[in-house]
XYZ file of C-alpha atoms in Angstrom:
441
model
C 5.020 25.856 -8.593
C 2.420 23.218 -7.830
C 2.450 19.550 -8.589
C 0.067 18.206 -11.204
C -1.195 14.783 -10.241
C -2.874 12.500 -12.780
C -6.410 13.880 -12.904
C -8.221 10.715 -13.974
C -6.301 8.342 -11.756
C -5.757 10.435 -8.633
C -8.870 12.559 -8.487
C -10.966 9.735 -9.856
C -9.995 7.536 -6.931
C -10.419 10.476 -4.562
C -13.978 10.945 -5.805
C -14.625 7.251 -5.379
C -13.343 7.471 -1.812
C -15.594 10.434 -1.091
C -18.542 8.574 -2.561
C -17.904 5.610 -0.323
C -18.051 7.907 2.674
C -21.044 9.916 1.518
C -23.522 7.811 3.436
C -21.766 8.461 6.739
C -23.329 10.975 9.092
C -21.865 14.381 9.865
C -19.953 14.318 13.125
C -18.071 17.598 12.869
C -18.608 20.705 14.955
C -21.790 22.730 14.753
C -23.155 26.222 14.868
C -26.029 28.355 13.709
C -26.126 30.817 10.789
C -24.792 34.125 12.055
C -24.133 32.616 15.466
C -21.289 30.964 17.306
C -19.369 28.245 15.486
C -17.615 25.429 17.332
C -14.880 23.465 15.588
C -13.333 20.173 16.645
C -9.589 19.950 15.999
C -7.730 16.636 16.213
C -3.996 17.011 16.750
C -0.976 15.508 18.468
C 0.812 18.842 18.978
C 2.052 19.506 22.492
C -0.018 22.053 24.434
C -2.516 22.375 21.576
C -5.234 23.361 24.041
C -3.251 26.451 25.032
C -2.919 27.401 21.359
C -6.677 27.113 20.894
C -7.314 29.114 24.055
C -5.230 31.981 22.675
C -7.533 32.025 19.627
C -10.755 31.524 21.590
C -10.093 34.513 23.850
C -10.072 36.915 20.910
C -12.502 35.182 18.538
C -15.755 34.561 20.390
C -17.691 33.785 17.193
C -15.449 30.848 16.238
C -14.463 28.560 19.087
C -12.055 25.639 18.772
C -12.154 22.483 20.887
C -8.914 20.510 20.802
C -8.812 16.719 21.037
C -5.487 14.937 21.420
C -6.941 12.105 19.368
C -3.834 10.202 18.305
C -0.145 10.453 17.551
C 1.193 10.841 14.017
C 1.420 7.070 13.493
C -2.179 6.398 14.526
C -3.961 9.490 13.225
C -4.689 8.170 9.725
C -6.460 4.914 10.742
C -8.328 6.693 13.518
C -9.533 9.363 11.079
C -10.648 6.729 8.595
C -12.675 4.951 11.244
C -14.168 8.147 12.698
C -15.255 9.651 9.383
C -16.768 6.396 8.203
C -18.740 6.274 11.447
C -19.893 9.870 11.019
C -17.840 11.010 14.024
C -14.954 12.775 12.324
C -13.567 16.162 13.418
C -13.682 19.401 11.450
C -9.892 19.738 11.371
C -7.151 17.163 11.687
C -3.383 17.334 11.750
C -1.845 15.268 8.956
C 1.759 14.527 8.105
C 2.626 15.671 4.594
C 3.496 12.208 3.361
C 0.124 10.853 4.520
C -2.008 13.613 3.018
C -2.312 11.973 -0.455
C -3.697 8.836 1.205
C -6.317 10.953 2.987
C -7.248 12.562 -0.325
C -7.640 9.224 -2.088
C -9.682 7.939 0.852
C -12.122 10.811 0.423
C -11.438 12.258 3.870
C -9.487 15.447 3.088
C -11.621 18.301 1.777
C -10.721 20.512 -1.179
C -10.119 23.975 0.316
C -8.985 25.699 -2.882
C -11.803 28.255 -2.552
C -10.167 29.520 0.632
C -6.490 29.145 -0.314
C -6.129 32.878 -0.995
C -6.402 33.391 2.758
C -2.955 31.859 3.341
C -1.182 30.752 0.122
C 1.016 33.829 -0.348
C 2.523 33.339 3.108
C 4.392 30.184 2.112
C 7.242 29.336 -0.249
C 6.524 27.430 -3.452
C 8.126 24.293 -2.018
C 5.927 24.346 1.077
C 2.729 25.009 -0.884
C 3.578 22.048 -3.079
C 3.351 19.761 -0.049
C -0.411 20.371 0.236
C -1.323 20.916 -3.440
C -2.328 18.066 -5.733
C -3.425 18.493 -9.338
C -3.831 22.212 -8.661
C -6.152 21.500 -5.725
C -5.274 22.649 -2.198
C -6.109 20.155 0.548
C -4.529 21.545 3.715
C -2.820 24.473 5.413
C 0.908 23.834 5.974
C 1.762 23.838 9.659
C 5.361 22.877 10.368
C 8.366 21.843 8.316
C 11.483 19.859 9.141
C 14.490 20.910 7.049
C 17.487 18.675 7.557
C 20.292 19.808 9.857
C 23.691 18.389 10.730
C 23.639 18.026 14.505
C 26.956 17.287 16.189
C 28.611 17.045 19.616
C 30.221 20.453 19.795
C 32.287 19.568 22.853
C 33.712 16.376 21.372
C 34.396 17.931 17.981
C 36.478 20.524 19.834
C 38.187 17.887 21.991
C 39.181 15.752 19.001
C 39.864 18.760 16.738
C 37.301 17.723 14.164
C 35.955 20.109 11.537
C 32.259 20.249 10.726
C 31.866 18.721 7.239
C 30.679 21.032 4.488
C 30.421 18.320 1.830
C 29.689 14.595 1.893
C 33.289 14.013 0.807
C 34.312 15.848 3.980
C 31.905 13.634 5.918
C 33.486 10.459 4.528
C 36.993 11.675 5.407
C 35.809 12.596 8.887
C 34.169 9.186 9.363
C 37.549 7.580 8.620
C 39.343 9.856 11.057
C 37.009 9.395 14.030
C 38.252 5.854 14.927
C 41.801 7.209 15.029
C 41.015 9.862 17.652
C 38.044 8.227 19.404
C 38.258 4.437 18.949
C 34.937 3.731 20.691
C 32.972 6.276 18.646
C 31.568 6.651 15.139
C 30.657 9.808 13.287
C 27.047 8.916 12.526
C 24.415 6.367 11.632
C 22.910 4.862 8.511
C 19.692 6.079 6.858
C 17.680 3.182 8.267
C 14.624 5.426 8.183
C 13.188 5.941 4.687
C 12.242 9.550 5.359
C 15.901 10.290 6.113
C 17.057 8.619 2.907
C 14.473 10.573 0.900
C 15.649 13.813 2.502
C 19.254 13.014 1.535
C 18.182 12.553 -2.088
C 15.881 15.577 -2.465
C 18.687 18.166 -2.866
C 19.941 16.089 -5.810
C 16.604 16.603 -7.534
C 15.287 13.147 -6.693
C 11.523 12.708 -6.688
C 10.523 9.403 -5.125
C 7.021 10.044 -6.448
C 6.249 12.334 -9.386
C 3.752 12.651 -12.187
C 3.611 13.212 -15.908
C 0.183 13.781 -17.377
C -1.891 10.857 -16.201
C 0.944 8.604 -15.063
C 2.892 8.244 -11.867
C 6.660 7.930 -11.950
C 8.426 6.209 -9.080
C 12.002 7.430 -8.616
C 13.074 5.641 -5.461
C 15.681 3.753 -7.480
C 16.686 6.845 -9.429
C 20.156 8.285 -9.833
C 19.984 10.525 -6.761
C 19.077 7.718 -4.372
C 21.577 5.350 -6.018
C 24.309 7.891 -5.358
C 23.341 7.966 -1.699
C 23.199 4.169 -1.557
C 26.722 3.900 -2.957
C 27.984 6.440 -0.424
C 26.617 4.549 2.577
C 27.609 1.149 1.196
C 31.206 2.385 1.045
C 31.225 3.605 4.650
C 29.378 0.552 5.938
C 31.798 -1.759 4.168
C 34.617 -0.247 6.230
C 32.722 -0.425 9.523
C 32.462 3.357 9.790
C 28.750 3.723 10.586
C 26.432 3.135 13.498
C 23.661 0.606 12.796
C 21.364 1.180 15.771
C 17.878 2.459 14.970
C 16.790 5.858 16.203
C 14.925 5.964 19.534
C 16.036 2.503 20.621
C 17.698 2.144 24.049
C 20.982 1.289 22.321
C 20.830 4.467 20.247
C 19.967 6.568 23.285
C 22.941 5.181 25.195
C 25.278 6.125 22.345
C 23.802 9.617 22.118
C 24.367 10.102 25.852
C 27.821 8.542 26.066
C 29.511 10.293 23.166
C 29.882 7.151 21.081
C 27.721 8.809 18.428
C 29.251 12.132 17.407
C 26.614 13.420 14.994
C 23.043 13.004 13.809
C 21.508 14.218 10.564
C 17.867 15.007 11.304
C 14.942 17.319 10.661
C 14.671 20.537 12.638
C 12.547 18.737 15.232
C 15.589 16.693 16.311
C 17.170 18.956 18.950
C 13.859 19.395 20.742
C 12.992 15.691 20.681
C 16.340 14.077 21.473
C 16.761 15.783 24.847
C 14.442 13.113 26.253
C 16.908 10.356 25.352
C 20.158 12.274 25.876
C 19.477 14.634 28.794
C 23.046 14.419 30.064
C 24.295 16.060 26.888
C 22.119 19.181 27.027
C 24.100 22.157 25.783
C 26.831 20.002 24.263
C 25.365 19.841 20.769
C 25.193 22.324 17.925
C 23.734 22.319 14.429
C 25.190 23.259 11.068
C 23.917 23.205 7.493
C 23.751 19.766 5.933
C 26.763 18.634 3.918
C 26.266 19.052 0.187
C 26.882 16.596 -2.636
C 27.863 19.064 -5.343
C 27.437 22.519 -3.848
C 23.641 22.452 -4.141
C 21.823 25.071 -2.090
C 18.535 23.295 -1.398
C 17.802 21.267 1.729
C 15.847 18.043 2.116
C 12.797 17.779 4.358
C 12.441 15.056 6.979
C 8.930 15.279 8.340
C 6.483 18.074 8.959
C 2.716 18.276 9.054
C -0.326 20.148 7.807
C -3.822 20.841 9.110
C -6.614 19.614 6.827
C -10.386 19.840 6.881
C -12.354 16.623 6.781
C -15.137 16.130 4.247
C -17.794 16.592 6.946
C -16.714 20.043 8.107
C -19.786 22.277 8.340
C -17.999 25.620 8.469
C -14.981 25.392 6.164
C -14.355 29.119 5.897
C -14.335 29.504 9.677
C -11.998 26.521 9.979
C -9.549 27.949 7.423
C -9.740 31.321 9.174
C -8.565 29.668 12.394
C -5.851 27.649 10.631
C -4.582 30.733 8.813
C -4.284 32.560 12.129
C -2.523 29.641 13.826
C -0.098 28.797 11.041
C 0.405 31.927 8.944
C 0.171 35.023 11.155
C 2.618 36.543 13.588
C 0.285 36.110 16.563
C -0.645 32.518 15.766
C 2.825 31.278 14.966
C 4.157 32.777 18.174
C 1.885 30.482 20.152
C 2.533 27.612 17.715
C 6.263 27.827 18.400
C 6.032 28.691 22.095
C 3.381 26.158 23.129
C 3.508 23.515 20.422
C 7.250 23.342 19.954
C 6.688 23.249 16.194
C 8.937 24.812 13.576
C 6.495 26.965 11.569
C 6.200 26.441 7.827
C 5.007 29.945 6.898
C 7.086 33.042 6.205
C 5.545 34.915 9.188
C 6.265 31.876 11.336
C 9.925 31.762 10.363
C 10.197 35.422 11.357
C 8.746 34.644 14.779
C 11.295 32.012 15.799
C 14.190 34.448 15.541
C 15.352 35.368 19.006
C 13.626 32.456 20.721
C 15.739 30.371 23.117
C 17.415 27.469 21.382
C 16.227 23.958 22.325
C 17.807 22.547 25.460
C 20.114 20.178 23.631
C 21.729 23.035 21.677
C 21.376 25.794 24.248
C 24.201 28.241 23.948
C 24.301 28.126 20.155
C 23.404 31.709 19.338
C 22.819 31.139 15.642
C 20.684 28.008 15.971
C 17.536 29.637 14.584
C 19.479 31.374 11.822
C 20.793 28.008 10.630
C 17.361 26.360 10.873
C 15.481 29.189 9.159
C 17.972 29.351 6.293
C 17.574 25.605 5.778
C 13.778 25.970 5.737
C 13.919 28.787 3.198
C 15.950 26.537 0.915
C 13.637 23.529 1.124
C 13.706 21.287 -1.924
C 10.329 20.568 -3.552
C 8.778 17.238 -2.620
C 5.906 15.205 -4.022
C 4.504 12.382 -1.929
C 2.385 9.650 -3.462
C -0.732 7.839 -2.303
C 1.181 4.773 -1.051
C 4.097 6.274 0.851
C 3.604 3.876 3.747
C 4.199 0.919 1.428
C 7.524 2.455 0.441
C 8.520 3.289 4.003
C 7.568 -0.179 5.314
C 9.419 -1.924 2.498
C 12.522 0.201 3.067
C 12.453 -0.655 6.768
C 12.163 -4.385 6.027
C 14.842 -4.385 3.354
C 17.333 -2.279 5.294
C 17.446 -4.969 7.980
C 19.289 -7.080 5.422
C 21.995 -4.404 5.283
C 22.600 -4.480 9.024
C 21.884 -8.188 9.442
C 23.411 -9.989 6.477
C 25.570 -7.481 4.633
C 23.200 -6.655 1.789
C 23.749 -3.391 -0.071
C 21.697 -0.208 0.045
C 21.490 -0.505 -3.730
C 19.377 -3.626 -3.186
C 17.185 -1.703 -0.745
C 16.398 1.037 -3.249
C 15.594 -1.469 -6.013
C 13.338 -3.595 -3.810
C 11.481 -0.558 -2.507
C 10.945 0.715 -6.052
C 9.460 -2.617 -7.126
C 7.121 -2.788 -4.151
C 5.796 0.752 -4.623
C 5.202 0.308 -8.358
C 3.412 -3.006 -7.831
C 1.181 -1.524 -5.148
C 0.255 1.511 -7.250
C -0.705 -0.687 -10.172
C -2.660 -3.045 -7.957
C -4.584 -0.061 -6.551
C -5.556 1.152 -10.025
C -3.052 3.923 -10.744
C -1.281 4.312 -14.071
C 2.462 3.939 -13.537
C 5.418 4.614 -15.773
C 8.133 2.539 -14.170
C 10.911 4.978 -14.881
C 12.875 6.635 -12.062
C 12.402 10.379 -12.385
C 14.813 13.113 -11.333
C 13.815 16.755 -11.648
C 15.877 19.877 -11.822
C 14.729 22.592 -9.486
C 15.765 25.780 -7.852
C 15.507 26.515 -4.160
C 12.814 28.765 -2.745
C 15.350 31.536 -2.189
């Protein structure tokens, strides 16, 4: 299934964005008819040059030059500036939640004419991440299904069971202080992408559409249920309130004061840099469920899009299809880039690979991760996701600083997103929307 975005409001603004950029020069890669084509690819993926080299060796007609232009946080503003100056690349990596902004800005190119090259190699939920109003704007690259990551050694030491439901999680959070007084089970969803991923299996759509209107469901029933859950645990002092990637958080990850972490599939590979002493002491399990639901939320992931100035779109999609949706390409994507492939061929390729250092020794790591990916819940991101994420981050400080409730965070974030959409010119129906869906399996 694909998501239908309001044609007049969304595509109208996208066309306006493209028109505003139309006077910019063409800075993308060149080539001659029937001759060699050179493509410029902006990415933040680790060892991306090695991935391109693997392609270049066997595809002399289409050569790819990789530029580590920016990280995920800085890619969008750098792309905006480059394209407006006529110096944009042919291809750029784009996080899923930022892709709608790139469409509205007139930077992402419609590649629907070439979607048949790769579309059938992805689940419906993954295709939905790059499809807007029936138009395809990118090739999915990696996904980040949520996993429950826990200290395997300390769970065994304290005789703790891995929670299968969130009720189990709450009971476990209450037990941890009894057996490990200096530790807590886990942290709060201070990050909005984590909170959204918690809500997605409940059918929550933080952004959704109906005809020509946007719905904003951040304060919908699914997110309110999550807010109530964390308010209860926080009220009893049973949660960690340190933000991810801070020195304080890293110390707790290393010392055993933090016994678990709910995170996207990128977590085990990334956290070894902050908790190297714990390598091999962690394991992952499926996320706890709220009511036996089978789908899994997504926390992160990225696509590869063409910019409006690409001169050889078919050649660019041919390369991206190879990299992201073939056995040969996804092998190098996983081996060199450390990315968890989004395509069906890619998921097949990770089986048998060594587990990340932090969870080394867990023989079924990839089985758990792949199953979670195959059960990804559908997600629609809107054109002002950053407004929602920034507001959530500001409001959640009141929870940790002055005892405010998560319920207040969801309501404030809803108001800010709706106001921004209306100010930008979108039609908004201010009614939280929850959809029923089935998993991709």
